[in-house]
Structure formats: C-alpha cells, structure tokens
mmCIF file of C-alpha atoms in Angstrom:
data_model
loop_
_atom_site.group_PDB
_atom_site.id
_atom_site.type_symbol
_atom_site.label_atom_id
_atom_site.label_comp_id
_atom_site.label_asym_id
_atom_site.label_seq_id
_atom_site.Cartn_x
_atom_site.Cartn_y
_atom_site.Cartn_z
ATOM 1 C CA UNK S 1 -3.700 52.187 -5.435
ATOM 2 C CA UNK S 2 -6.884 53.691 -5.004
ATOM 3 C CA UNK S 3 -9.700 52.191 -2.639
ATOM 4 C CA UNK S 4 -11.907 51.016 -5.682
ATOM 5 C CA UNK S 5 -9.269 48.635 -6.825
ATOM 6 C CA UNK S 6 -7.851 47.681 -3.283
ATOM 7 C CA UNK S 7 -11.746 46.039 -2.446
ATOM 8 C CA UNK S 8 -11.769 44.905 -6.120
ATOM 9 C CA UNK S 9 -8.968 43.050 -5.421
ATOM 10 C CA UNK S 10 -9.828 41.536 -1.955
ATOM 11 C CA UNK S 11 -12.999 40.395 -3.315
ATOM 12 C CA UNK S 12 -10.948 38.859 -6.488
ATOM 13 C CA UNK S 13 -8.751 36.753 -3.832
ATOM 14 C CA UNK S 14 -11.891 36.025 -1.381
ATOM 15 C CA UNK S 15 -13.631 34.498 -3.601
ATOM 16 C CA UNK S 16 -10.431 32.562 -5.209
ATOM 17 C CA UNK S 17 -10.062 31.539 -1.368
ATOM 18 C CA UNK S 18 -12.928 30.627 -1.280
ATOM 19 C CA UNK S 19 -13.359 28.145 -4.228
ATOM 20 C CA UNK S 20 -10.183 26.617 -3.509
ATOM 21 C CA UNK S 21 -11.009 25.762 0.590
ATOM 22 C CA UNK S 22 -9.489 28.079 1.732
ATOM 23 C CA UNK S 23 -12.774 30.436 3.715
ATOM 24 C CA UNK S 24 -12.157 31.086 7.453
ATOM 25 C CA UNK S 25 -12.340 28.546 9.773
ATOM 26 C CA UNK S 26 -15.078 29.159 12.440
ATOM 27 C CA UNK S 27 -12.749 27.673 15.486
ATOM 28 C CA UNK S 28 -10.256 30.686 15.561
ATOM 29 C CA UNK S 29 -10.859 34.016 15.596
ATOM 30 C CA UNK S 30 -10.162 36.819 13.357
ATOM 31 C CA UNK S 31 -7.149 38.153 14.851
ATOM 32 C CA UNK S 32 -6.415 34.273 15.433
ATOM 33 C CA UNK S 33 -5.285 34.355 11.502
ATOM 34 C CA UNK S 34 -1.634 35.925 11.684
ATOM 35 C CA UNK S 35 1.465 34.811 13.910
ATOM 36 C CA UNK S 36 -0.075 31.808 15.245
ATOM 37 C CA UNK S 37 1.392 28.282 15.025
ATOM 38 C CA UNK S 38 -0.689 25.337 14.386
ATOM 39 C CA UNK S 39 -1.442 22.495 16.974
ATOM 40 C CA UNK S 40 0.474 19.985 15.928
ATOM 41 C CA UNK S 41 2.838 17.240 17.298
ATOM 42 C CA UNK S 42 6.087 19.397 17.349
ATOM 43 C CA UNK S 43 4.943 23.482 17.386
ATOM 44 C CA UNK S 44 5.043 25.900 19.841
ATOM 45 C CA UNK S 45 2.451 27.184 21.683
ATOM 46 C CA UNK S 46 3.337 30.386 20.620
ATOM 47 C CA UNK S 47 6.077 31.569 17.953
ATOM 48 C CA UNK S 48 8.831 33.412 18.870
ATOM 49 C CA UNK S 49 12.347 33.842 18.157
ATOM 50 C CA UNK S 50 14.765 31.213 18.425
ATOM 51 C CA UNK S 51 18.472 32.347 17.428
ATOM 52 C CA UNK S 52 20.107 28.925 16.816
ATOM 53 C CA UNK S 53 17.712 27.400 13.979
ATOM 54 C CA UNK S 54 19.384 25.008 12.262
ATOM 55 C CA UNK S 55 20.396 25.108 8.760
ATOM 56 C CA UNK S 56 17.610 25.528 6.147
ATOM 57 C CA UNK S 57 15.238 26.072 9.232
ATOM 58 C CA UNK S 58 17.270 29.304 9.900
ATOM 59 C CA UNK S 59 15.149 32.035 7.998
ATOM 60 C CA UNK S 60 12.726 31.898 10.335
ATOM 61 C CA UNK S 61 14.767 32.322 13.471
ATOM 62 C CA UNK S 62 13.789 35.747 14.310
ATOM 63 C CA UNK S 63 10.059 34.653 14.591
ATOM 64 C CA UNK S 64 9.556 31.037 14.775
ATOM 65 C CA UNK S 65 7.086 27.972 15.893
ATOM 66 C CA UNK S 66 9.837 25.308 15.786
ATOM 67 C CA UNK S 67 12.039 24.636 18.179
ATOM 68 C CA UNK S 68 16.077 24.817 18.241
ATOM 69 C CA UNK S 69 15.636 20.467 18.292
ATOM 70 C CA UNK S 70 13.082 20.545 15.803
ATOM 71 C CA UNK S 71 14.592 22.559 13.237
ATOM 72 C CA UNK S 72 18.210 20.201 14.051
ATOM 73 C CA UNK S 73 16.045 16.702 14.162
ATOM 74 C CA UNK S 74 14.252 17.761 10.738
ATOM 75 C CA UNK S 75 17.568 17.632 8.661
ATOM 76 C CA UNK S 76 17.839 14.032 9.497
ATOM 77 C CA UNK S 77 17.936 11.370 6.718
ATOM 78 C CA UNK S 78 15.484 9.732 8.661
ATOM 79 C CA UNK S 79 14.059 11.982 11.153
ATOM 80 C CA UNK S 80 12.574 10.775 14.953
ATOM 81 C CA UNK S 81 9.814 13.918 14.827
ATOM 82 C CA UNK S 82 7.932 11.328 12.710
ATOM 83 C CA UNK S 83 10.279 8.001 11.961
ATOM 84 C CA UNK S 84 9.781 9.271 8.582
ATOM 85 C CA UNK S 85 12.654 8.455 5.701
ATOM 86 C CA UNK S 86 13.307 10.124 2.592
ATOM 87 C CA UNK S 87 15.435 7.342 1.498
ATOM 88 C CA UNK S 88 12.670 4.849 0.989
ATOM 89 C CA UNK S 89 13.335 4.102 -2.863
ATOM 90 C CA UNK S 90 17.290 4.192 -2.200
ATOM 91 C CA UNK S 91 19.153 7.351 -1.633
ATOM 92 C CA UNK S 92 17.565 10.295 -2.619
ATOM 93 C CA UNK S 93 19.492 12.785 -4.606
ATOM 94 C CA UNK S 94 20.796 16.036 -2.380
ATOM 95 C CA UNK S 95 19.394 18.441 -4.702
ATOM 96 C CA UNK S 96 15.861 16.666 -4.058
ATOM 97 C CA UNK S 97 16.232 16.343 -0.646
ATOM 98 C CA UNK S 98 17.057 19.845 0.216
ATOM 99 C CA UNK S 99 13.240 21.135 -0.896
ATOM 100 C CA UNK S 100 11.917 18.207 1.665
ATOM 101 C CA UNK S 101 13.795 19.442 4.150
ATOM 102 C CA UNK S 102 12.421 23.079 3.292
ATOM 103 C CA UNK S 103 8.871 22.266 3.243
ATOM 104 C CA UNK S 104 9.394 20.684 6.549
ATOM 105 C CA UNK S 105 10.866 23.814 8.257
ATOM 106 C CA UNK S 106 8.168 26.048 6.471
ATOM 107 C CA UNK S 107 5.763 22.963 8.089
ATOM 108 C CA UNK S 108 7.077 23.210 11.770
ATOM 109 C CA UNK S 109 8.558 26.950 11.705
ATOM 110 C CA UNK S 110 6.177 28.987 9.815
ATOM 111 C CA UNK S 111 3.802 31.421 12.085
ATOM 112 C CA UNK S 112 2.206 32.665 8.958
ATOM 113 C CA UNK S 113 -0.148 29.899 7.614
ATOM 114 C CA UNK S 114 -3.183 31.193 9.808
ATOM 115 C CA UNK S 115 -5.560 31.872 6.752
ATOM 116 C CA UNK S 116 -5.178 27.800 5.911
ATOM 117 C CA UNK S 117 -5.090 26.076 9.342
ATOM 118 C CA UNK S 118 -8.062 23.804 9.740
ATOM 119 C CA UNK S 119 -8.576 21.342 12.065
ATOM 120 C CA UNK S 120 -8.311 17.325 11.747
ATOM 121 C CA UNK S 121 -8.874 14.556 14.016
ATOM 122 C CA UNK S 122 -5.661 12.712 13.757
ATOM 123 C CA UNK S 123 -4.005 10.933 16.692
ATOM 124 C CA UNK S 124 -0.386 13.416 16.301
ATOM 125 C CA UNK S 125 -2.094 16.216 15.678
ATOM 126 C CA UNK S 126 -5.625 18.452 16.200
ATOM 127 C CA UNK S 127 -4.769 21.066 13.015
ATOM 128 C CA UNK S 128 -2.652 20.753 9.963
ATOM 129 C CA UNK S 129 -3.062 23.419 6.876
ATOM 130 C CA UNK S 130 -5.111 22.902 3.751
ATOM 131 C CA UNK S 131 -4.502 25.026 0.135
ATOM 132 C CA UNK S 132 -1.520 27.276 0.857
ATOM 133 C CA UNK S 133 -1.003 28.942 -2.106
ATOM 134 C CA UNK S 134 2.440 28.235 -3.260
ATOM 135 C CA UNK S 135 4.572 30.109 -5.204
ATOM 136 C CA UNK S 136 5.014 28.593 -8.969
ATOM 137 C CA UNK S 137 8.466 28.934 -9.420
ATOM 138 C CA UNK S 138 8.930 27.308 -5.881
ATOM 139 C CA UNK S 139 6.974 24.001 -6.899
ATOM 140 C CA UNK S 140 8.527 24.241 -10.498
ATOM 141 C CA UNK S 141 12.164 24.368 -8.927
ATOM 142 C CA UNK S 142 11.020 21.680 -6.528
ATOM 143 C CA UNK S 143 9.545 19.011 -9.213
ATOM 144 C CA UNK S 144 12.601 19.683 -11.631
ATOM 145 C CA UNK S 145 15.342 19.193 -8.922
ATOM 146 C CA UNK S 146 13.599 15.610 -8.037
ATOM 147 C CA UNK S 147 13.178 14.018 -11.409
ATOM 148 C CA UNK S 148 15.886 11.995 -10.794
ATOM 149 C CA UNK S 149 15.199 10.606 -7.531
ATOM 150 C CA UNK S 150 13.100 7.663 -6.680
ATOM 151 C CA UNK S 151 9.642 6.923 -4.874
ATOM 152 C CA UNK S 152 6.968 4.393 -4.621
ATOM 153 C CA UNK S 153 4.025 6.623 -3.948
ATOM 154 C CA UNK S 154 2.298 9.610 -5.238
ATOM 155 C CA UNK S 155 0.468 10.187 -1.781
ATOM 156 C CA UNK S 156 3.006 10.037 1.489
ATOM 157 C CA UNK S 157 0.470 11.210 4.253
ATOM 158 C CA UNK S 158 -1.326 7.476 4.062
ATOM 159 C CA UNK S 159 -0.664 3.879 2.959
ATOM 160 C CA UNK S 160 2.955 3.142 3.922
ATOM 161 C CA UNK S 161 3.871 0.189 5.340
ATOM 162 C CA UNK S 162 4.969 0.885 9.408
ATOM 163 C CA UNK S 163 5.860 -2.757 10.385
ATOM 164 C CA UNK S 164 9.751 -1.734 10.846
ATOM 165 C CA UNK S 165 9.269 1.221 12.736
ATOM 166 C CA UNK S 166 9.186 3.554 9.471
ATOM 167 C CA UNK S 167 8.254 4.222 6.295
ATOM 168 C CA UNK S 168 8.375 1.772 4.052
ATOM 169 C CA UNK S 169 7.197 0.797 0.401
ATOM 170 C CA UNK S 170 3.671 -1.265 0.491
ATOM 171 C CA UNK S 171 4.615 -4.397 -1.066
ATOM 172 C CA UNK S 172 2.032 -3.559 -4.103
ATOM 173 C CA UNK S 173 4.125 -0.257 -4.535
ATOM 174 C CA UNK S 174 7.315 -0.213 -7.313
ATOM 175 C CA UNK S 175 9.949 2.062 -6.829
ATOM 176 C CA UNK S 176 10.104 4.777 -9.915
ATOM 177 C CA UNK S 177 11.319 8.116 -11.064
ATOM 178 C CA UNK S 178 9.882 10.719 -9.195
ATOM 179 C CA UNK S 179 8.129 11.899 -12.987
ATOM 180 C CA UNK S 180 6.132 8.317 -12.661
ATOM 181 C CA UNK S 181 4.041 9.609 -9.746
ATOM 182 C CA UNK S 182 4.452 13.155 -10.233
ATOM 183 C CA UNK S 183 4.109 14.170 -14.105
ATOM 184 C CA UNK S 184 3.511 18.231 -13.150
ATOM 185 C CA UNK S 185 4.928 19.929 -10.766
ATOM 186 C CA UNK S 186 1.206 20.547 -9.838
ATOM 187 C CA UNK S 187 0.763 16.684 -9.256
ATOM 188 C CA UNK S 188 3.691 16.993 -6.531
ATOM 189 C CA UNK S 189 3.150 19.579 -5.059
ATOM 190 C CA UNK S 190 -0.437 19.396 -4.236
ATOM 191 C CA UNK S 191 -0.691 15.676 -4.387
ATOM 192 C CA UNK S 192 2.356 14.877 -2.255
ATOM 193 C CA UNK S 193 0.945 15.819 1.637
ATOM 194 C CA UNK S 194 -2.837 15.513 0.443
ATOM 195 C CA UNK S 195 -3.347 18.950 -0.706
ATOM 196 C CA UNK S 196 -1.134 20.878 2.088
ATOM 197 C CA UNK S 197 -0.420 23.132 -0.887
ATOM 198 C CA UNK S 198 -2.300 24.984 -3.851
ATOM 199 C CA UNK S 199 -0.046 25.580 -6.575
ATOM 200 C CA UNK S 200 -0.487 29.679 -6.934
ATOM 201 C CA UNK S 201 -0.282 31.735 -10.290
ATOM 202 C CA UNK S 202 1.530 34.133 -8.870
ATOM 203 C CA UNK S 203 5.497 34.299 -8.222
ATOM 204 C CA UNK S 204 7.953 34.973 -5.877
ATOM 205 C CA UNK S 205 8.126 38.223 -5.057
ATOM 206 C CA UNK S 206 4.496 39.048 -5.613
ATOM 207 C CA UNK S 207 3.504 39.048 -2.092
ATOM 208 C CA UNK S 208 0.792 36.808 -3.044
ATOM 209 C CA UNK S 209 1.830 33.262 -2.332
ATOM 210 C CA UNK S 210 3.894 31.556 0.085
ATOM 211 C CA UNK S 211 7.601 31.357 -0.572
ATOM 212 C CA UNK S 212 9.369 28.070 1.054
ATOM 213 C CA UNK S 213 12.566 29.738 0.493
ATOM 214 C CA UNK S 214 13.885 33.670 1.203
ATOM 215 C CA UNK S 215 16.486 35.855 2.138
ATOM 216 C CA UNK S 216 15.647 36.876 6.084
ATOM 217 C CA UNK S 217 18.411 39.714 5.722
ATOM 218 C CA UNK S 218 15.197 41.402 3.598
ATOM 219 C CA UNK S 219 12.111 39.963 5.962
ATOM 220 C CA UNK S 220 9.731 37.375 6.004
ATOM 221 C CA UNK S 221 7.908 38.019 2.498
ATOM 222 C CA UNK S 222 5.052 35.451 4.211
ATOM 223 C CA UNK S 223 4.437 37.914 6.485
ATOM 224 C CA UNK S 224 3.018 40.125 3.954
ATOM 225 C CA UNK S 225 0.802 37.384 2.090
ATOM 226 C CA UNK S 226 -0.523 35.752 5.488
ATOM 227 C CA UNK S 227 -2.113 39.831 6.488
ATOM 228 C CA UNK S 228 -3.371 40.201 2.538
ATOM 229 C CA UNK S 229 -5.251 36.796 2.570
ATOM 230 C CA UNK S 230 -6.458 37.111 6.048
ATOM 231 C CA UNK S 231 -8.234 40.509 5.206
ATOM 232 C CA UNK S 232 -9.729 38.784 1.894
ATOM 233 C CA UNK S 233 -10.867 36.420 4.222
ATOM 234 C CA UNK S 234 -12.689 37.949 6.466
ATOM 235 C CA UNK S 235 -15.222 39.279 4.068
ATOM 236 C CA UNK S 236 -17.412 36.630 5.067
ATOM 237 C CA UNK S 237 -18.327 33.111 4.488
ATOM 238 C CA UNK S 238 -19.737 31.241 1.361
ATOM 239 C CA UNK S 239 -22.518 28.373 1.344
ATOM 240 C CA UNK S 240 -20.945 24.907 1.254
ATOM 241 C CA UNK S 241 -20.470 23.997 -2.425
ATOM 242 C CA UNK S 242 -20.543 27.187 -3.959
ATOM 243 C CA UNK S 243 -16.670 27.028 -4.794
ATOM 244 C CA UNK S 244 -16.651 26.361 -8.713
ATOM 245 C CA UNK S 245 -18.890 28.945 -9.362
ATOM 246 C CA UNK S 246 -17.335 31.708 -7.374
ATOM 247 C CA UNK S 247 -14.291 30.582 -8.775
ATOM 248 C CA UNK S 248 -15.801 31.025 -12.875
ATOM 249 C CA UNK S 249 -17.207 34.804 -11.345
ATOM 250 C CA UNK S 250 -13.210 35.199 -9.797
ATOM 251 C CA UNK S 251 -11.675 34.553 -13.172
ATOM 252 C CA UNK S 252 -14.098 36.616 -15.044
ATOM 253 C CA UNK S 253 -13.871 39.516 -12.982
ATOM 254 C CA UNK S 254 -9.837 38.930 -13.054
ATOM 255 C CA UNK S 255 -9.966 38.809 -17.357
ATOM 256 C CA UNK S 256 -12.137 42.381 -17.152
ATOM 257 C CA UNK S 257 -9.479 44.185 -14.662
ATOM 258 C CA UNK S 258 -7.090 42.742 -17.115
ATOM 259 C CA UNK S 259 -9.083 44.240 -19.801
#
C-alpha cells in the first residue's frame, strides 16, 4: 500500500468518524486512545491480564478491564453488576441470550474502545462509549438469533420500571417478539443501549470494525481496528454540526477510489 492511498484512506475513515460522533474527545489524550478501560461502575483502572475469565468473557483474558467476578457475575440470568434481567418478557431463548452476554463482556472487558469513550454524567458511571462501529455480520447474527425471544422495549438504557429491585416492564409496555421493537438488525443494535454501537459496512475480518466475538488462539482482531481509528482520529477536529456533510464528501470520495 503506498503512502498516497494509506492518507487517502485515513482521511476516508476521519471524516466517516467524524459524521457519525465519533471525533476525539478533548478529556484524554492522544496516546489515551488505545488499551485504556473506561470509567465505569465495574472496570479496572487499568487492563491487564486476568487468566480465569469466565466463559464467553474468556477471549479477552490475556489483556482485560474486567475482573475474574465480573466476567463470572455477567453470565447471570439476572446479574447483581446492575440488578439487570434478561428474562423480563419470560425466558429468553439461549441462542438470544448468549450475544447479551457477549456484548456485556466486550462492555466490561474490552481495552480497545478508546477512539469512542466519551464522557456522561450518570450516577454509576463518568464514561460509557458512543458509535463503535460494529461488525455487520455480528449485529446480523445477533438480530436473527433473537427473533424469537420476547421484550417490551426498544430502548433498555431508560424507562424501566425499578420498584422491585430490577428491571421490569413499564405498565404501558406489552411484551412482543423481539422483530416488534427491532425490525433491522440496525434498529437493535444501535437502538438497544442508546447508540453504544454503529452498525459498520465492513465485516469480520476486515480489521475495520469491532468484532464481539473471536478466536484469541489468533489475537485480539480489536486491537488492530482500535490503532487504525485512533490514527484517523487524530487528524484533527471538525466544527460542531458539520457531520452530514463530511459524511456526503466521505462517500463520494469512497465511490471515486472505487472507481
């Protein structure tokens, strides 16, 4: 790859970053942007490894933010990191349950969401992440394995009724197939934690958007997208409001590479 189409190609994903929230954040510094874990209720200060992760949690045991109880608490039907049930709509269906449980380890154990930490002024936590581009065929996988489970609400960060000590229902709310309050995978996966994630158009494998699941025994493929989107970046701010345009000029410059 030659150095005309490597800064070609920064600028193409800066200025995606950019339109889609995701510029640098002025509280943390440049080198602030890889191997850090968020401040949240339940990270690490620091990441490091922790050999006994449990279960799904266990890719990320050679470099981690979560703890040995996290990642075992996590798995819970209903969990005490947050009193938070997956069960609210009656049982949810394994194969649904196990990308929940996925998302939260990538949540709690991930040191590479640096480029799309921002901070938030909530009583459990001072930073949470905004936009991570996930991988397509990880959302797709995701919405298709939970068709056939049931929830209440398209939005679970707000609006649930706490009165028994956890989540439940709002008595407005009617229990439905997942494909009620989700019809796209897009409307899950984004709409689901308040826009945590970004659906990406790229795939696993391309080293350009985060993978919830991999094979450790070949590395941490997030490694790899967290440095590439940290350098694009980097190459400076945009004005407030400028998104949808830069992201028309993105897409056209994308069409004439393809071209």
């Amino acid at each position: 790859m030659d150095m005309a189409w490597q800064g070609t190609q920064l600028l193409l994903v800066a200025l995606v970053a950019a339109a889609w929230g995701g510029q640098p954040r002025t509280p943390r510094a440049r080198t602030d942007l890889l191997n850090v874990c968020m401040d949240a209720k339940h990270h690490k200060t620091k990441p490091g490894p922790e050999d006994k992760l449990h279960d799904q949690c266990s890719p990320w045991k050679k470099n981690a933010c979560c703890s040995v109880s996290t990642s075992r608490e996590l798995h819970k039907d209903t969990s005490l990191l947050y009193n938070f049930t997956w069960d609210h709509c009656g049982k949810m269906e394994p194969a649904c349950k196990r990308h929940f449980i996925q998302d939260t380890c990538l949540y709690e154990c991930s040191p590479n969401l640096g480029p799309w930490i921002q901070q938030v002024n909530q009583s459990w936590r001072k930073e949470r992440f905004l936009n991570v581009p996930l991988c397509k065929d990880d959302c797709q996988r995701w919405w298709e394995d939970c068709r056939t489970s049931h929830t209440c609400k398209s939005n679970w960060h707000e609006g649930w009724d706490w009165t028994s000590g956890s989540n439940k229902c709002p008595a407005e709310a009617t229990c439905r197939l997942f494909e009620s309050y989700f019809p796209t995978p897009a409307a899950l996966c984004e709409e689901l934690w308040s826009h945590s994630y970004k659906v990406s158009t790229y795939s696993r494998g391309s080293g350009r958007c985060i993978q919830m699941w991999f094979d450790p025994a070949q590395g941490n493929p997030n490694e790899e997208v967290a440095r590439f989107y940290a350098e694009a970046m980097t190459a400076g701010a945009v004005p407030h409001g400028t998104g949808p345009l830069l992201l028309s000029l993105a897409l056209m410059l994308h069409l004439q590479l393809l071209g």
